[in-house]
Amino acid sequence: MKQDNCIFCRIIAGEIPSYTLYEDEKFKVILDVGPATRGHALILPKDHYANLYELPEETAAEVIKLAKKMIARMTDKLECDGFNIVQNNGETAGQTVNHFHMHLIPRYKNDGEILKYIAGKPGQEELEQIRKTIVE
């Protein structure tokens, strides 16, 4: 399943060149051409799913297994000090390509990259209200 207007589908189909790190029948892992750090890569399922909401559970589990395999290899080869694994869903969350993908971002001491959020300070009542909203 491919969408003609999807850049990642076109990369997977070989219509757009990429720097491939890994490929099998279900996934392709490529270097990000606009990397946050040296070695920043993307895991792309070969089937088109807009986001995590559409991704089948079995495929989601396989993505995590592949991420683990890739960061172990990349840590060894790139000699990085850690990793961020990032997956955005929806424009508001920072998703810029509507084809599920997972970012593997090697981290190096003093790399200058900042991936963080500002911690909120909700009270106990607000936390309880949110909990009830989600579980009920």
PDB file of C-alpha atoms in Angstrom:
ATOM      1  CA  MET A   1       0.000   0.000   0.000  1.00  0.00           C
ATOM      2  CA  LYS A   2       1.596   3.241  -1.228  1.00  0.00           C
ATOM      3  CA  GLN A   3       0.499   6.846  -1.565  1.00  0.00           C
ATOM      4  CA  ASP A   4       1.875   8.659  -4.601  1.00  0.00           C
ATOM      5  CA  ASN A   5       2.013  12.032  -2.849  1.00  0.00           C
ATOM      6  CA  CYS A   6       3.968  10.692   0.175  1.00  0.00           C
ATOM      7  CA  ILE A   7       7.701  11.431   0.153  1.00  0.00           C
ATOM      8  CA  PHE A   8       8.464   8.410   2.352  1.00  0.00           C
ATOM      9  CA  CYS A   9       6.466   6.090   0.059  1.00  0.00           C
ATOM     10  CA  ARG A  10       8.482   7.483  -2.853  1.00  0.00           C
ATOM     11  CA  ILE A  11      11.770   6.898  -0.967  1.00  0.00           C
ATOM     12  CA  ILE A  12      10.714   3.324  -0.152  1.00  0.00           C
ATOM     13  CA  ALA A  13       9.816   2.747  -3.824  1.00  0.00           C
ATOM     14  CA  GLY A  14      13.278   3.975  -4.876  1.00  0.00           C
ATOM     15  CA  GLU A  15      11.898   7.011  -6.698  1.00  0.00           C
ATOM     16  CA  ILE A  16      13.880   9.331  -4.414  1.00  0.00           C
ATOM     17  CA  PRO A  17      17.420   8.372  -3.369  1.00  0.00           C
ATOM     18  CA  SER A  18      18.180   7.761   0.292  1.00  0.00           C
ATOM     19  CA  TYR A  19      21.033   6.678   2.528  1.00  0.00           C
ATOM     20  CA  THR A  20      19.786   3.279   3.634  1.00  0.00           C
ATOM     21  CA  LEU A  21      21.094   1.759   6.865  1.00  0.00           C
ATOM     22  CA  TYR A  22      18.817  -1.300   6.940  1.00  0.00           C
ATOM     23  CA  GLU A  23      16.068  -2.827   4.858  1.00  0.00           C
ATOM     24  CA  ASP A  24      13.877  -5.916   5.003  1.00  0.00           C
ATOM     25  CA  GLU A  25      10.459  -6.850   3.614  1.00  0.00           C
ATOM     26  CA  LYS A  26       8.586  -4.612   6.097  1.00  0.00           C
ATOM     27  CA  PHE A  27      10.908  -1.708   6.959  1.00  0.00           C
ATOM     28  CA  LYS A  28      13.505   0.652   5.619  1.00  0.00           C
ATOM     29  CA  VAL A  29      15.831   2.643   7.906  1.00  0.00           C
ATOM     30  CA  ILE A  30      17.388   5.727   6.358  1.00  0.00           C
ATOM     31  CA  LEU A  31      19.545   8.621   7.452  1.00  0.00           C
ATOM     32  CA  ASP A  32      17.565  11.820   7.983  1.00  0.00           C
ATOM     33  CA  VAL A  33      18.725  14.419   5.433  1.00  0.00           C
ATOM     34  CA  GLY A  34      17.982  17.186   7.964  1.00  0.00           C
ATOM     35  CA  PRO A  35      19.553  15.569  11.023  1.00  0.00           C
ATOM     36  CA  ALA A  36      19.334  16.820  14.593  1.00  0.00           C
ATOM     37  CA  THR A  37      22.700  15.127  15.274  1.00  0.00           C
ATOM     38  CA  ARG A  38      25.263  13.025  13.416  1.00  0.00           C
ATOM     39  CA  GLY A  39      23.652   9.693  12.476  1.00  0.00           C
ATOM     40  CA  HIS A  40      19.999  10.754  12.980  1.00  0.00           C
ATOM     41  CA  ALA A  41      17.946   8.035  11.277  1.00  0.00           C
ATOM     42  CA  LEU A  42      14.305   7.238  10.516  1.00  0.00           C
ATOM     43  CA  ILE A  43      12.510   3.896  10.680  1.00  0.00           C
ATOM     44  CA  LEU A  44       9.911   3.723   7.899  1.00  0.00           C
ATOM     45  CA  PRO A  45       7.354   0.941   7.516  1.00  0.00           C
ATOM     46  CA  LYS A  46       7.075   0.033   3.833  1.00  0.00           C
ATOM     47  CA  ASP A  47       3.270   0.072   4.057  1.00  0.00           C
ATOM     48  CA  HIS A  48       1.744   3.532   4.376  1.00  0.00           C
ATOM     49  CA  TYR A  49       0.175   4.397   7.730  1.00  0.00           C
ATOM     50  CA  ALA A  50      -0.387   8.073   8.506  1.00  0.00           C
ATOM     51  CA  ASN A  51       0.553   7.757  12.184  1.00  0.00           C
ATOM     52  CA  LEU A  52       0.671   5.496  15.232  1.00  0.00           C
ATOM     53  CA  TYR A  53      -3.132   5.462  15.439  1.00  0.00           C
ATOM     54  CA  GLU A  54      -3.276   3.626  12.084  1.00  0.00           C
ATOM     55  CA  LEU A  55      -0.295   1.341  12.667  1.00  0.00           C
ATOM     56  CA  PRO A  56      -1.270  -2.301  13.358  1.00  0.00           C
ATOM     57  CA  GLU A  57      -0.216  -3.508  16.816  1.00  0.00           C
ATOM     58  CA  GLU A  58       2.034  -6.220  15.394  1.00  0.00           C
ATOM     59  CA  THR A  59       3.867  -3.648  13.250  1.00  0.00           C
ATOM     60  CA  ALA A  60       4.199  -1.308  16.232  1.00  0.00           C
ATOM     61  CA  ALA A  61       5.866  -4.093  18.234  1.00  0.00           C
ATOM     62  CA  GLU A  62       8.220  -4.830  15.333  1.00  0.00           C
ATOM     63  CA  VAL A  63       9.186  -1.135  15.115  1.00  0.00           C
ATOM     64  CA  ILE A  64      10.312  -1.146  18.762  1.00  0.00           C
ATOM     65  CA  LYS A  65      12.336  -4.330  18.235  1.00  0.00           C
ATOM     66  CA  LEU A  66      13.982  -2.796  15.165  1.00  0.00           C
ATOM     67  CA  ALA A  67      14.679   0.443  17.051  1.00  0.00           C
ATOM     68  CA  LYS A  68      16.443  -1.535  19.780  1.00  0.00           C
ATOM     69  CA  LYS A  69      18.520  -3.418  17.208  1.00  0.00           C
ATOM     70  CA  MET A  70      19.436  -0.232  15.333  1.00  0.00           C
ATOM     71  CA  ILE A  71      20.408   1.865  18.350  1.00  0.00           C
ATOM     72  CA  ALA A  72      22.635  -0.935  19.668  1.00  0.00           C
ATOM     73  CA  ARG A  73      24.491  -1.049  16.347  1.00  0.00           C
ATOM     74  CA  MET A  74      24.559   2.723  15.946  1.00  0.00           C
ATOM     75  CA  THR A  75      25.838   3.272  19.492  1.00  0.00           C
ATOM     76  CA  ASP A  76      28.706   0.889  18.798  1.00  0.00           C
ATOM     77  CA  LYS A  77      29.576   2.282  15.359  1.00  0.00           C
ATOM     78  CA  LEU A  78      29.024   5.997  16.039  1.00  0.00           C
ATOM     79  CA  GLU A  79      30.366   5.921  19.608  1.00  0.00           C
ATOM     80  CA  CYS A  80      27.508   8.114  20.793  1.00  0.00           C
ATOM     81  CA  ASP A  81      26.655   8.580  24.449  1.00  0.00           C
ATOM     82  CA  GLY A  82      22.915   7.956  24.312  1.00  0.00           C
ATOM     83  CA  PHE A  83      19.803   8.038  22.144  1.00  0.00           C
ATOM     84  CA  ASN A  84      16.493   9.806  21.821  1.00  0.00           C
ATOM     85  CA  ILE A  85      13.742   7.771  20.200  1.00  0.00           C
ATOM     86  CA  VAL A  86      11.026  10.147  18.995  1.00  0.00           C
ATOM     87  CA  GLN A  87       7.709   9.471  17.306  1.00  0.00           C
ATOM     88  CA  ASN A  88       5.310  12.364  16.571  1.00  0.00           C
ATOM     89  CA  ASN A  89       1.598  12.053  15.743  1.00  0.00           C
ATOM     90  CA  GLY A  90      -0.193  14.990  14.172  1.00  0.00           C
ATOM     91  CA  GLU A  91       0.954  18.424  13.094  1.00  0.00           C
ATOM     92  CA  THR A  92       0.523  19.908  16.578  1.00  0.00           C
ATOM     93  CA  ALA A  93       2.900  17.248  17.923  1.00  0.00           C
ATOM     94  CA  GLY A  94       5.522  18.061  15.288  1.00  0.00           C
ATOM     95  CA  GLN A  95       4.718  15.459  12.615  1.00  0.00           C
ATOM     96  CA  THR A  96       5.707  16.952   9.255  1.00  0.00           C
ATOM     97  CA  VAL A  97       5.300  13.860   7.024  1.00  0.00           C
ATOM     98  CA  ASN A  98       2.046  11.929   7.323  1.00  0.00           C
ATOM     99  CA  HIS A  99       3.672   8.507   7.057  1.00  0.00           C
ATOM    100  CA  PHE A 100       4.430   6.821  10.381  1.00  0.00           C
ATOM    101  CA  HIS A 101       8.131   7.095  11.163  1.00  0.00           C
ATOM    102  CA  MET A 102      10.319   6.831  14.209  1.00  0.00           C
ATOM    103  CA  HIS A 103      13.348   9.062  14.747  1.00  0.00           C
ATOM    104  CA  LEU A 104      16.529   7.487  16.120  1.00  0.00           C
ATOM    105  CA  ILE A 105      18.637  10.414  17.315  1.00  0.00           C
ATOM    106  CA  PRO A 106      22.144   9.648  18.564  1.00  0.00           C
ATOM    107  CA  ARG A 107      23.211  11.892  21.433  1.00  0.00           C
ATOM    108  CA  TYR A 108      26.730  13.056  22.112  1.00  0.00           C
ATOM    109  CA  LYS A 109      28.028  14.905  25.150  1.00  0.00           C
ATOM    110  CA  ASN A 110      27.755  18.636  24.477  1.00  0.00           C
ATOM    111  CA  ASP A 111      26.040  18.116  21.093  1.00  0.00           C
ATOM    112  CA  GLY A 112      23.934  21.220  21.680  1.00  0.00           C
ATOM    113  CA  GLU A 113      20.694  19.493  20.680  1.00  0.00           C
ATOM    114  CA  ILE A 114      17.792  20.232  23.008  1.00  0.00           C
ATOM    115  CA  LEU A 115      14.810  17.878  23.037  1.00  0.00           C
ATOM    116  CA  LYS A 116      12.784  18.769  26.070  1.00  0.00           C
ATOM    117  CA  TYR A 117       9.462  19.893  27.396  1.00  0.00           C
ATOM    118  CA  ILE A 118       8.585  22.393  30.089  1.00  0.00           C
ATOM    119  CA  ALA A 119       7.283  20.461  33.072  1.00  0.00           C
ATOM    120  CA  GLY A 120       3.838  21.575  34.174  1.00  0.00           C
ATOM    121  CA  LYS A 121       2.758  21.904  37.785  1.00  0.00           C
ATOM    122  CA  PRO A 122      -0.747  20.457  38.038  1.00  0.00           C
ATOM    123  CA  GLY A 123      -2.314  20.107  41.452  1.00  0.00           C
ATOM    124  CA  GLN A 124      -3.637  16.859  42.897  1.00  0.00           C
ATOM    125  CA  GLU A 125      -7.212  17.738  41.941  1.00  0.00           C
ATOM    126  CA  GLU A 126      -6.281  18.357  38.318  1.00  0.00           C
ATOM    127  CA  LEU A 127      -4.279  15.127  38.146  1.00  0.00           C
ATOM    128  CA  GLU A 128      -7.220  13.185  39.587  1.00  0.00           C
ATOM    129  CA  GLN A 129      -9.637  14.830  37.131  1.00  0.00           C
ATOM    130  CA  ILE A 130      -7.404  13.900  34.191  1.00  0.00           C
ATOM    131  CA  ARG A 131      -6.985  10.338  35.489  1.00  0.00           C
ATOM    132  CA  LYS A 132     -10.773   9.933  35.762  1.00  0.00           C
ATOM    133  CA  THR A 133     -11.289  11.346  32.279  1.00  0.00           C
ATOM    134  CA  ILE A 134      -8.912   8.793  30.801  1.00  0.00           C
ATOM    135  CA  VAL A 135      -9.960   5.669  32.711  1.00  0.00           C
ATOM    136  CA  GLU A 136     -13.729   6.166  32.853  1.00  0.00           C
TER     137      GLU A 136
END
